[in-house]
PDB file of C-alpha atoms in Angstrom:
ATOM      1  CA  MET H  45      -0.059   0.069  -0.072  1.00  0.00           C
ATOM      2  CA  SER H  46       2.613   2.410   0.858  1.00  0.00           C
ATOM      3  CA  ARG H  47       4.503   2.090  -2.443  1.00  0.00           C
ATOM      4  CA  LEU H  48       1.396   2.550  -4.365  1.00  0.00           C
ATOM      5  CA  LEU H  49       0.734   6.069  -2.502  1.00  0.00           C
ATOM      6  CA  PHE H  50       4.418   7.249  -1.839  1.00  0.00           C
ATOM      7  CA  SER H  51       6.896   5.702  -4.056  1.00  0.00           C
ATOM      8  CA  ASP H  52       6.714   8.039  -7.130  1.00  0.00           C
ATOM      9  CA  GLY H  53       5.330  11.277  -5.532  1.00  0.00           C
ATOM     10  CA  THR H  54       2.034  11.061  -7.298  1.00  0.00           C
ATOM     11  CA  ARG H  55      -0.083  11.563  -4.123  1.00  0.00           C
ATOM     12  CA  GLY H  56       2.009  14.541  -3.264  1.00  0.00           C
ATOM     13  CA  ARG H  57       1.744  16.193  -6.852  1.00  0.00           C
ATOM     14  CA  SER H  58      -1.872  15.812  -6.787  1.00  0.00           C
ATOM     15  CA  LEU H  59      -2.188  17.709  -3.796  1.00  0.00           C
ATOM     16  CA  LEU H  60       0.133  20.346  -4.693  1.00  0.00           C
ATOM     17  CA  ASN H  61      -2.129  20.883  -7.876  1.00  0.00           C
ATOM     18  CA  MET H  62      -5.251  21.077  -5.652  1.00  0.00           C
ATOM     19  CA  GLN H  63      -3.872  23.728  -3.821  1.00  0.00           C
ATOM     20  CA  GLU H  64      -2.657  25.678  -6.900  1.00  0.00           C
ATOM     21  CA  LEU H  65      -6.039  25.572  -8.304  1.00  0.00           C
ATOM     22  CA  ALA H  66      -7.920  26.674  -5.499  1.00  0.00           C
ATOM     23  CA  GLY H  67      -5.821  29.910  -5.457  1.00  0.00           C
ATOM     24  CA  PRO H  68      -3.981  31.525  -2.627  1.00  0.00           C
ATOM     25  CA  ASN H  69      -7.001  31.814  -0.308  1.00  0.00           C
ATOM     26  CA  MET H  70      -6.787  28.109   0.351  1.00  0.00           C
ATOM     27  CA  PRO H  71      -5.070  27.244   3.796  1.00  0.00           C
ATOM     28  CA  LYS H  72      -1.626  25.170   3.054  1.00  0.00           C
ATOM     29  CA  LYS H  73      -0.768  22.500   5.378  1.00  0.00           C
ATOM     30  CA  SER H  74       2.290  22.845   7.509  1.00  0.00           C
ATOM     31  CA  PRO H  75       5.393  20.793   6.449  1.00  0.00           C
ATOM     32  CA  VAL H  76       5.328  19.301   9.842  1.00  0.00           C
ATOM     33  CA  PHE H  77       1.761  18.033   9.265  1.00  0.00           C
ATOM     34  CA  ASP H  78       3.018  16.624   6.077  1.00  0.00           C
ATOM     35  CA  GLY H  79       6.076  15.145   7.344  1.00  0.00           C
ATOM     36  CA  LEU H  80       3.946  13.209  10.272  1.00  0.00           C
ATOM     37  CA  ALA H  81       1.270  11.945   7.652  1.00  0.00           C
ATOM     38  CA  LEU H  82       4.220  10.677   5.283  1.00  0.00           C
ATOM     39  CA  SER H  83       5.869   8.915   8.202  1.00  0.00           C
ATOM     40  CA  CYS H  84       2.473   7.335   9.363  1.00  0.00           C
ATOM     41  CA  GLY H  85       1.857   6.100   5.914  1.00  0.00           C
ATOM     42  CA  LEU H  86       5.302   4.604   5.575  1.00  0.00           C
ATOM     43  CA  LEU H  87       4.955   2.796   8.916  1.00  0.00           C
ATOM     44  CA  PHE H  88       1.624   1.355   8.079  1.00  0.00           C
ATOM     45  CA  GLY H  89       3.139   0.120   4.757  1.00  0.00           C
ATOM     46  CA  LEU H  90       5.979  -1.505   6.529  1.00  0.00           C
ATOM     47  CA  PHE H  91       3.251  -3.106   8.987  1.00  0.00           C
ATOM     48  CA  ILE H  92       1.266  -4.693   5.923  1.00  0.00           C
ATOM     49  CA  ALA H  93       4.510  -5.695   4.080  1.00  0.00           C
ATOM     50  CA  SER H  94       5.561  -7.241   7.405  1.00  0.00           C
ATOM     51  CA  THR H  95       2.480  -9.316   8.090  1.00  0.00           C
ATOM     52  CA  PRO H  96       2.524 -12.970   6.982  1.00  0.00           C
ATOM     53  CA  VAL H  97       0.203 -13.930   4.417  1.00  0.00           C
ATOM     54  CA  MET H  98      -0.366 -17.521   5.947  1.00  0.00           C
ATOM     55  CA  ALA H  99       0.715 -19.357   9.354  1.00  0.00           C
ATOM     56  CA  CYS H 100       2.547 -22.271   8.653  1.00  0.00           C
ATOM     57  CA  PRO H 101       2.648 -25.180  11.325  1.00  0.00           C
ATOM     58  CA  SER H 102       6.155 -25.436  13.000  1.00  0.00           C
ATOM     59  CA  SER H 103       6.454 -28.935  11.907  1.00  0.00           C
ATOM     60  CA  CYS H 104       5.873 -28.000   8.062  1.00  0.00           C
ATOM     61  CA  HIS H 105       7.312 -26.169   5.139  1.00  0.00           C
ATOM     62  CA  CYS H 106       5.287 -23.853   3.491  1.00  0.00           C
ATOM     63  CA  ILE H 107       5.947 -22.556  -0.206  1.00  0.00           C
ATOM     64  CA  GLU H 108       4.424 -20.615  -2.960  1.00  0.00           C
ATOM     65  CA  LYS H 109       4.834 -22.663  -6.120  1.00  0.00           C
ATOM     66  CA  SER H 110       3.116 -21.211  -9.590  1.00  0.00           C
ATOM     67  CA  GLY H 111       0.796 -19.275  -7.367  1.00  0.00           C
ATOM     68  CA  MET H 112      -0.280 -21.860  -5.066  1.00  0.00           C
ATOM     69  CA  THR H 113       0.377 -22.770  -1.384  1.00  0.00           C
ATOM     70  CA  VAL H 114       2.026 -26.186  -1.180  1.00  0.00           C
ATOM     71  CA  VAL H 115       2.605 -27.294   2.513  1.00  0.00           C
ATOM     72  CA  GLN H 116       5.164 -29.708   2.764  1.00  0.00           C
ATOM     73  CA  CYS H 117       5.126 -31.976   6.035  1.00  0.00           C
ATOM     74  CA  MET H 118       6.920 -35.170   4.718  1.00  0.00           C
ATOM     75  CA  SER H 119       9.011 -37.318   7.140  1.00  0.00           C
ATOM     76  CA  ARG H 120       8.531 -35.091  10.179  1.00  0.00           C
ATOM     77  CA  ASN H 121       7.295 -37.911  12.534  1.00  0.00           C
ATOM     78  CA  LEU H 122       4.014 -36.681  12.779  1.00  0.00           C
ATOM     79  CA  GLU H 123       1.450 -38.714  14.774  1.00  0.00           C
ATOM     80  CA  LYS H 124      -1.660 -36.918  13.436  1.00  0.00           C
ATOM     81  CA  ILE H 125      -2.634 -34.368  11.214  1.00  0.00           C
ATOM     82  CA  PRO H 126      -1.676 -30.756  11.945  1.00  0.00           C
ATOM     83  CA  SER H 127      -4.773 -28.774  12.941  1.00  0.00           C
ATOM     84  CA  ASP H 128      -3.127 -25.255  12.346  1.00  0.00           C
ATOM     85  CA  LEU H 129      -2.633 -25.619   8.527  1.00  0.00           C
ATOM     86  CA  PRO H 130      -3.015 -22.642   6.286  1.00  0.00           C
ATOM     87  CA  ARG H 131      -6.413 -21.789   4.941  1.00  0.00           C
ATOM     88  CA  ASP H 132      -5.361 -21.276   1.355  1.00  0.00           C
ATOM     89  CA  THR H 133      -3.392 -24.590   1.285  1.00  0.00           C
ATOM     90  CA  VAL H 134      -3.849 -26.362  -2.362  1.00  0.00           C
ATOM     91  CA  VAL H 135      -1.264 -28.973  -2.121  1.00  0.00           C
ATOM     92  CA  LEU H 136      -0.851 -30.814   1.336  1.00  0.00           C
ATOM     93  CA  LEU H 137       2.141 -33.526   1.538  1.00  0.00           C
ATOM     94  CA  LEU H 138       1.932 -35.601   4.488  1.00  0.00           C
ATOM     95  CA  ALA H 139       3.693 -38.685   3.493  1.00  0.00           C
ATOM     96  CA  SER H 140       6.121 -40.900   5.572  1.00  0.00           C
ATOM     97  CA  ASN H 141       4.893 -39.864   8.873  1.00  0.00           C
ATOM     98  CA  HIS H 142       3.280 -41.923  11.651  1.00  0.00           C
ATOM     99  CA  ILE H 143      -0.345 -40.698  11.362  1.00  0.00           C
ATOM    100  CA  THR H 144      -3.020 -43.463  12.470  1.00  0.00           C
ATOM    101  CA  HIS H 145      -6.171 -41.765  11.825  1.00  0.00           C
ATOM    102  CA  ILE H 146      -8.133 -39.465   9.645  1.00  0.00           C
ATOM    103  CA  PRO H 147     -10.616 -37.800  11.888  1.00  0.00           C
ATOM    104  CA  ASN H 148     -13.975 -36.074  11.071  1.00  0.00           C
ATOM    105  CA  HIS H 149     -13.597 -32.483   9.402  1.00  0.00           C
ATOM    106  CA  ALA H 150      -9.692 -33.094   9.222  1.00  0.00           C
ATOM    107  CA  PHE H 151      -9.781 -30.733   6.010  1.00  0.00           C
ATOM    108  CA  SER H 152     -13.138 -28.842   6.205  1.00  0.00           C
ATOM    109  CA  GLU H 153     -11.305 -25.584   6.632  1.00  0.00           C
ATOM    110  CA  LEU H 154      -9.103 -26.192   3.362  1.00  0.00           C
ATOM    111  CA  HIS H 155     -11.484 -24.709   0.805  1.00  0.00           C
ATOM    112  CA  TYR H 156      -8.767 -24.489  -1.995  1.00  0.00           C
ATOM    113  CA  LEU H 157      -7.458 -27.931  -1.240  1.00  0.00           C
ATOM    114  CA  GLN H 158      -6.655 -29.691  -4.594  1.00  0.00           C
ATOM    115  CA  GLU H 159      -4.338 -32.685  -3.562  1.00  0.00           C
ATOM    116  CA  VAL H 160      -3.791 -34.627  -0.103  1.00  0.00           C
ATOM    117  CA  ASP H 161      -0.561 -36.991   0.074  1.00  0.00           C
ATOM    118  CA  LEU H 162      -1.223 -39.479   2.983  1.00  0.00           C
ATOM    119  CA  SER H 163       0.798 -42.321   1.605  1.00  0.00           C
ATOM    120  CA  ASN H 164       3.293 -44.361   3.568  1.00  0.00           C
ATOM    121  CA  ASN H 165       1.789 -43.654   6.989  1.00  0.00           C
ATOM    122  CA  ASP H 166       0.221 -46.029   9.862  1.00  0.00           C
ATOM    123  CA  ILE H 167      -3.603 -45.137   9.052  1.00  0.00           C
ATOM    124  CA  GLU H 168      -6.028 -47.785  10.049  1.00  0.00           C
ATOM    125  CA  THR H 169      -9.124 -45.783  10.487  1.00  0.00           C
ATOM    126  CA  VAL H 170     -10.914 -43.153   8.565  1.00  0.00           C
ATOM    127  CA  ASP H 171     -14.037 -41.693  10.121  1.00  0.00           C
ATOM    128  CA  VAL H 172     -17.121 -40.924   8.306  1.00  0.00           C
ATOM    129  CA  GLY H 173     -16.745 -37.174   7.966  1.00  0.00           C
ATOM    130  CA  ALA H 174     -12.910 -37.176   7.311  1.00  0.00           C
ATOM    131  CA  PHE H 175     -13.111 -35.375   4.060  1.00  0.00           C
ATOM    132  CA  HIS H 176     -16.445 -33.167   4.449  1.00  0.00           C
ATOM    133  CA  GLY H 177     -15.889 -29.676   3.102  1.00  0.00           C
ATOM    134  CA  VAL H 178     -13.425 -30.708   0.274  1.00  0.00           C
ATOM    135  CA  SER H 179     -15.460 -32.920  -1.856  1.00  0.00           C
ATOM    136  CA  ASP H 180     -16.090 -30.125  -4.529  1.00  0.00           C
ATOM    137  CA  SER H 181     -12.229 -29.072  -4.592  1.00  0.00           C
ATOM    138  CA  LEU H 182     -10.055 -31.926  -3.910  1.00  0.00           C
ATOM    139  CA  LEU H 183      -8.736 -33.649  -7.313  1.00  0.00           C
ATOM    140  CA  PHE H 184      -6.031 -36.130  -5.976  1.00  0.00           C
ATOM    141  CA  LEU H 185      -5.943 -38.380  -2.746  1.00  0.00           C
ATOM    142  CA  ASP H 186      -2.964 -40.801  -2.011  1.00  0.00           C
ATOM    143  CA  LEU H 187      -3.760 -43.074   0.713  1.00  0.00           C
ATOM    144  CA  SER H 188      -1.598 -45.988  -0.453  1.00  0.00           C
ATOM    145  CA  ASN H 189       0.869 -48.063   1.801  1.00  0.00           C
ATOM    146  CA  ASN H 190      -1.217 -47.648   5.005  1.00  0.00           C
ATOM    147  CA  ASN H 191      -2.761 -50.041   7.284  1.00  0.00           C
ATOM    148  CA  ILE H 192      -6.446 -49.510   6.404  1.00  0.00           C
ATOM    149  CA  GLN H 193      -8.665 -53.023   6.254  1.00  0.00           C
ATOM    150  CA  SER H 194     -12.028 -51.216   5.728  1.00  0.00           C
ATOM    151  CA  VAL H 195     -13.709 -47.829   5.427  1.00  0.00           C
ATOM    152  CA  PRO H 196     -17.283 -46.573   6.275  1.00  0.00           C
ATOM    153  CA  LYS H 197     -19.172 -46.505   2.814  1.00  0.00           C
ATOM    154  CA  GLU H 198     -20.056 -42.601   3.214  1.00  0.00           C
ATOM    155  CA  ALA H 199     -16.317 -41.802   3.813  1.00  0.00           C
ATOM    156  CA  PHE H 200     -15.429 -41.013   0.046  1.00  0.00           C
ATOM    157  CA  ALA H 201     -19.169 -39.845  -0.705  1.00  0.00           C
ATOM    158  CA  ARG H 202     -19.580 -37.084  -3.306  1.00  0.00           C
ATOM    159  CA  LEU H 203     -15.697 -37.103  -3.721  1.00  0.00           C
ATOM    160  CA  ARG H 204     -14.593 -36.338  -7.080  1.00  0.00           C
ATOM    161  CA  ALA H 205     -11.004 -36.959  -6.485  1.00  0.00           C
ATOM    162  CA  LYS H 206      -9.018 -39.644  -8.290  1.00  0.00           C
ATOM    163  CA  ILE H 207      -8.112 -41.989  -5.151  1.00  0.00           C
ATOM    164  CA  SER H 208      -5.032 -44.264  -4.675  1.00  0.00           C
ATOM    165  CA  LEU H 209      -5.814 -47.177  -2.211  1.00  0.00           C
ATOM    166  CA  SER H 210      -2.907 -49.521  -3.208  1.00  0.00           C
ATOM    167  CA  ASN H 211      -0.774 -51.529  -0.931  1.00  0.00           C
ATOM    168  CA  ASN H 212      -3.344 -51.439   2.270  1.00  0.00           C
ATOM    169  CA  PRO H 213      -4.499 -54.793   4.012  1.00  0.00           C
ATOM    170  CA  TRP H 214      -7.950 -54.752   2.528  1.00  0.00           C
ATOM    171  CA  HIS H 215     -10.725 -57.049   4.006  1.00  0.00           C
ATOM    172  CA  CYS H 216     -12.689 -57.684   0.995  1.00  0.00           C
ATOM    173  CA  GLU H 217     -16.499 -57.894   1.713  1.00  0.00           C
ATOM    174  CA  CYS H 218     -19.696 -55.993   0.769  1.00  0.00           C
ATOM    175  CA  THR H 219     -18.941 -52.494   2.284  1.00  0.00           C
ATOM    176  CA  LEU H 220     -15.618 -52.514   0.670  1.00  0.00           C
ATOM    177  CA  GLN H 221     -17.536 -53.234  -2.744  1.00  0.00           C
ATOM    178  CA  GLU H 222     -19.882 -50.607  -2.153  1.00  0.00           C
ATOM    179  CA  VAL H 223     -17.058 -48.195  -1.258  1.00  0.00           C
ATOM    180  CA  LEU H 224     -15.478 -48.791  -4.798  1.00  0.00           C
ATOM    181  CA  ARG H 225     -18.796 -48.032  -6.447  1.00  0.00           C
ATOM    182  CA  GLU H 226     -18.726 -44.511  -5.060  1.00  0.00           C
ATOM    183  CA  LEU H 227     -15.183 -43.259  -5.999  1.00  0.00           C
ATOM    184  CA  ARG H 228     -12.637 -43.042  -8.607  1.00  0.00           C
ATOM    185  CA  LEU H 229      -9.597 -45.121  -8.283  1.00  0.00           C
ATOM    186  CA  ASP H 230      -6.304 -44.296  -9.720  1.00  0.00           C
ATOM    187  CA  PRO H 231      -6.094 -46.450 -12.586  1.00  0.00           C
ATOM    188  CA  GLU H 232      -2.168 -46.312 -12.174  1.00  0.00           C
ATOM    189  CA  THR H 233      -2.696 -48.351  -8.999  1.00  0.00           C
ATOM    190  CA  VAL H 234      -5.884 -50.186  -9.356  1.00  0.00           C
ATOM    191  CA  ASN H 235      -3.937 -53.440  -9.959  1.00  0.00           C
ATOM    192  CA  GLU H 236      -2.147 -52.909  -6.520  1.00  0.00           C
ATOM    193  CA  VAL H 237      -5.374 -53.286  -4.537  1.00  0.00           C
ATOM    194  CA  ILE H 238      -5.465 -56.720  -3.064  1.00  0.00           C
ATOM    195  CA  CYS H 239      -7.709 -58.765  -0.687  1.00  0.00           C
ATOM    196  CA  HIS H 240      -5.552 -59.303   2.203  1.00  0.00           C
ATOM    197  CA  THR H 241      -8.569 -60.990   3.750  1.00  0.00           C
ATOM    198  CA  ALA H 242     -11.965 -61.774   2.541  1.00  0.00           C
ATOM    199  CA  VAL H 243     -15.316 -63.244   3.829  1.00  0.00           C
ATOM    200  CA  GLN H 244     -14.574 -66.216   1.440  1.00  0.00           C
ATOM    201  CA  GLU H 245     -11.020 -67.445   2.152  1.00  0.00           C
ATOM    202  CA  GLU H 246     -10.479 -68.625  -1.368  1.00  0.00           C
ATOM    203  CA  TYR H 247     -10.386 -64.900  -2.450  1.00  0.00           C
ATOM    204  CA  ALA H 248      -7.619 -63.826  -0.163  1.00  0.00           C
ATOM    205  CA  GLY H 249      -4.509 -62.695  -1.748  1.00  0.00           C
ATOM    206  CA  LYS H 250      -6.159 -62.000  -5.193  1.00  0.00           C
ATOM    207  CA  LEU H 251      -6.406 -58.822  -7.052  1.00  0.00           C
ATOM    208  CA  LEU H 252      -9.822 -57.202  -5.880  1.00  0.00           C
ATOM    209  CA  ILE H 253     -10.374 -55.906  -9.553  1.00  0.00           C
ATOM    210  CA  GLN H 254      -9.846 -59.332 -10.737  1.00  0.00           C
ATOM    211  CA  VAL H 255     -12.393 -60.828  -8.293  1.00  0.00           C
ATOM    212  CA  LEU H 256     -15.104 -58.318  -8.750  1.00  0.00           C
ATOM    213  CA  ASP H 257     -14.701 -58.611 -12.696  1.00  0.00           C
ATOM    214  CA  SER H 258     -15.046 -62.359 -12.219  1.00  0.00           C
ATOM    215  CA  GLY H 259     -18.606 -61.752 -10.932  1.00  0.00           C
ATOM    216  CA  ILE H 260     -18.230 -62.266  -7.549  1.00  0.00           C
ATOM    217  CA  ASN H 261     -20.779 -60.299  -5.220  1.00  0.00           C
ATOM    218  CA  PHE H 262     -19.426 -59.649  -1.673  1.00  0.00           C
ATOM    219  CA  CYS H 263     -22.626 -58.854  -0.798  1.00  0.00           C
ATOM    220  CA  ASN H 264     -24.529 -61.641  -1.818  1.00  0.00           C
ATOM    221  CA  PHE H 265     -22.219 -63.621   0.836  1.00  0.00           C
ATOM    222  CA  HIS H 266     -23.117 -61.214   3.420  1.00  0.00           C
ATOM    223  CA  HIS H 267     -26.875 -61.725   2.690  1.00  0.00           C
ATOM    224  CA  LYS H 268     -26.376 -65.572   2.494  1.00  0.00           C
ATOM    225  CA  THR H 269     -24.690 -65.366   6.067  1.00  0.00           C
ATOM    226  CA  THR H 270     -27.151 -63.378   7.420  1.00  0.00           C
ATOM    227  CA  ASP H 271     -29.778 -65.859   6.110  1.00  0.00           C
ATOM    228  CA  VAL H 272     -27.953 -68.580   7.873  1.00  0.00           C
ATOM    229  CA  ALA H 273     -27.664 -66.825  11.104  1.00  0.00           C
ATOM    230  CA  MET H 274     -31.497 -66.003  10.971  1.00  0.00           C
ATOM    231  CA  PHE H 275     -32.351 -69.922  10.244  1.00  0.00           C
ATOM    232  CA  VAL H 276     -29.937 -70.862  13.143  1.00  0.00           C
ATOM    233  CA  THR H 277     -31.511 -68.266  15.377  1.00  0.00           C
ATOM    234  CA  MET H 278     -35.060 -69.395  14.424  1.00  0.00           C
ATOM    235  CA  PHE H 279     -34.247 -73.308  14.697  1.00  0.00           C
ATOM    236  CA  GLY H 280     -32.900 -72.456  18.446  1.00  0.00           C
ATOM    237  CA  TRP H 281     -36.085 -70.893  19.190  1.00  0.00           C
ATOM    238  CA  PHE H 282     -38.272 -73.762  17.696  1.00  0.00           C
ATOM    239  CA  THR H 283     -36.325 -76.162  19.497  1.00  0.00           C
ATOM    240  CA  MET H 284     -36.740 -74.541  22.845  1.00  0.00           C
ATOM    241  CA  VAL H 285     -40.416 -74.352  22.278  1.00  0.00           C
ATOM    242  CA  ILE H 286     -40.799 -77.999  21.734  1.00  0.00           C
ATOM    243  CA  ALA H 287     -38.704 -78.769  24.668  1.00  0.00           C
ATOM    244  CA  TYR H 288     -40.968 -76.499  26.739  1.00  0.00           C
ATOM    245  CA  VAL H 289     -44.054 -78.349  25.235  1.00  0.00           C
ATOM    246  CA  ILE H 290     -42.686 -81.835  26.219  1.00  0.00           C
ATOM    247  CA  TYR H 291     -41.498 -80.968  29.455  1.00  0.00           C
ATOM    248  CA  TYR H 292     -44.998 -79.403  30.137  1.00  0.00           C
ATOM    249  CA  VAL H 293     -46.848 -82.508  28.921  1.00  0.00           C
ATOM    250  CA  ARG H 294     -44.701 -84.949  30.877  1.00  0.00           C
ATOM    251  CA  HIS H 295     -44.936 -82.804  33.963  1.00  0.00           C
ATOM    252  CA  ASN H 296     -48.794 -82.812  33.669  1.00  0.00           C
ATOM    253  CA  GLN H 297     -48.797 -86.487  33.350  1.00  0.00           C
ATOM    254  CA  GLU H 298     -46.826 -87.049  36.189  1.00  0.00           C
ATOM    255  CA  ASP H 299     -49.265 -85.040  38.443  1.00  0.00           C
ATOM    256  CA  ALA H 300     -52.021 -86.703  36.766  1.00  0.00           C
ATOM    257  CA  ARG H 301     -50.643 -90.278  37.562  1.00  0.00           C
ATOM    258  CA  ARG H 302     -50.199 -89.154  41.325  1.00  0.00           C
ATOM    259  CA  HIS H 303     -53.534 -87.844  41.556  1.00  0.00           C
ATOM    260  CA  LEU H 304     -55.289 -90.999  40.016  1.00  0.00           C
ATOM    261  CA  GLU H 305     -53.076 -93.126  42.585  1.00  0.00           C
ATOM    262  CA  TYR H 306     -54.105 -91.086  45.319  1.00  0.00           C
ATOM    263  CA  LEU H 307     -57.864 -91.529  44.169  1.00  0.00           C
ATOM    264  CA  LYS H 308     -57.336 -95.334  43.871  1.00  0.00           C
ATOM    265  CA  SER H 309     -56.104 -95.254  47.252  1.00  0.00           C
ATOM    266  CA  LEU H 310     -59.151 -93.737  48.906  1.00  0.00           C
ATOM    267  CA  PRO H 311     -61.643 -96.548  50.066  1.00  0.00           C
ATOM    268  CA  SER H 312     -64.573 -96.951  47.614  1.00  0.00           C
ATOM    269  CA  SER H 313     -68.338 -96.219  48.570  1.00  0.00           C
ATOM    270  CA  SER H 314     -69.397 -99.956  48.596  1.00  0.00           C
ATOM    271  CA  GLN H 315     -66.828-100.620  50.977  1.00  0.00           C
ATOM    272  CA  ILE H 316     -67.637 -97.699  53.137  1.00  0.00           C
ATOM    273  CA  SER H 317     -71.468 -99.117  52.960  1.00  0.00           C
ATOM    274  CA  LYS H 318     -70.535-102.500  54.109  1.00  0.00           C
ATOM    275  CA  ASP H 319     -68.483-101.203  56.843  1.00  0.00           C
ATOM    276  CA  PHE H 320     -71.360 -99.204  57.997  1.00  0.00           C
ATOM    277  CA  ASP H 321     -73.734-102.395  57.840  1.00  0.00           C
ATOM    278  CA  THR H 322     -71.317-104.485  60.020  1.00  0.00           C
ATOM    279  CA  ILE H 323     -71.210-101.717  62.555  1.00  0.00           C
ATOM    280  CA  SER H 324     -74.966-101.505  62.725  1.00  0.00           C
ATOM    281  CA  THR H 325     -75.260-105.213  63.119  1.00  0.00           C
ATOM    282  CA  VAL H 326     -73.117-105.393  65.891  1.00  0.00           C
ATOM    283  CA  LEU H 327     -74.657-102.424  67.489  1.00  0.00           C
TER     284      LEU H 327
END
């Protein structure tokens, strides 16, 4: 601001011309006032020039490259994503650290973010809202070479970014299959997404894309497993009901038998009548 106002004296000449046009009756400013105004302007310009455009985390290195803010935090032994990233960050490099978790709204304040590199970390979990706020701006996301086994189906929802998921110990099942439907896999790394484990052991160690291309539907296995579980549960309940009915019948039969034996042990009415006649005769 100070260079625009004072570097070539343009503003001073304009004020001088105004005074000349106004004539001798216009009061002129004192040299002391002009000097004070010039000093204040210079100080203000120096203050603006010395104010940083962005605040860079102490563990990172921030540079301007082709008009874009690049934040380089690679190999800094970070255990979590810095929370004080510059808001004008376009490229964020966090590779080769010890980050284990991507929390909700990790990048929600970075509205210009286009590229995130989180490769070669120890990431195990990705929260549902991890990429909220950057779904429209993000163009590339690298999550390769981590410890991710599964992710929530909604984690990559509405992301337009090209995503690398290679070299993770994926557990191939219905949720992962549905996740892949919602995202754009990096075509250069699609053949590096391998089923470390699977709902069917026969698919462990195989390329996920090949398994899916062969017509395998992991969600069908999920439904079949659910059906079997429901059948086992219903069979258990049915067995319990049958057992209770059998117990109830047997218990009632035992009570009926005891009651019958009790009735049989009672003297009959004819025997009582004979005994009564005998007593009468004696008397």
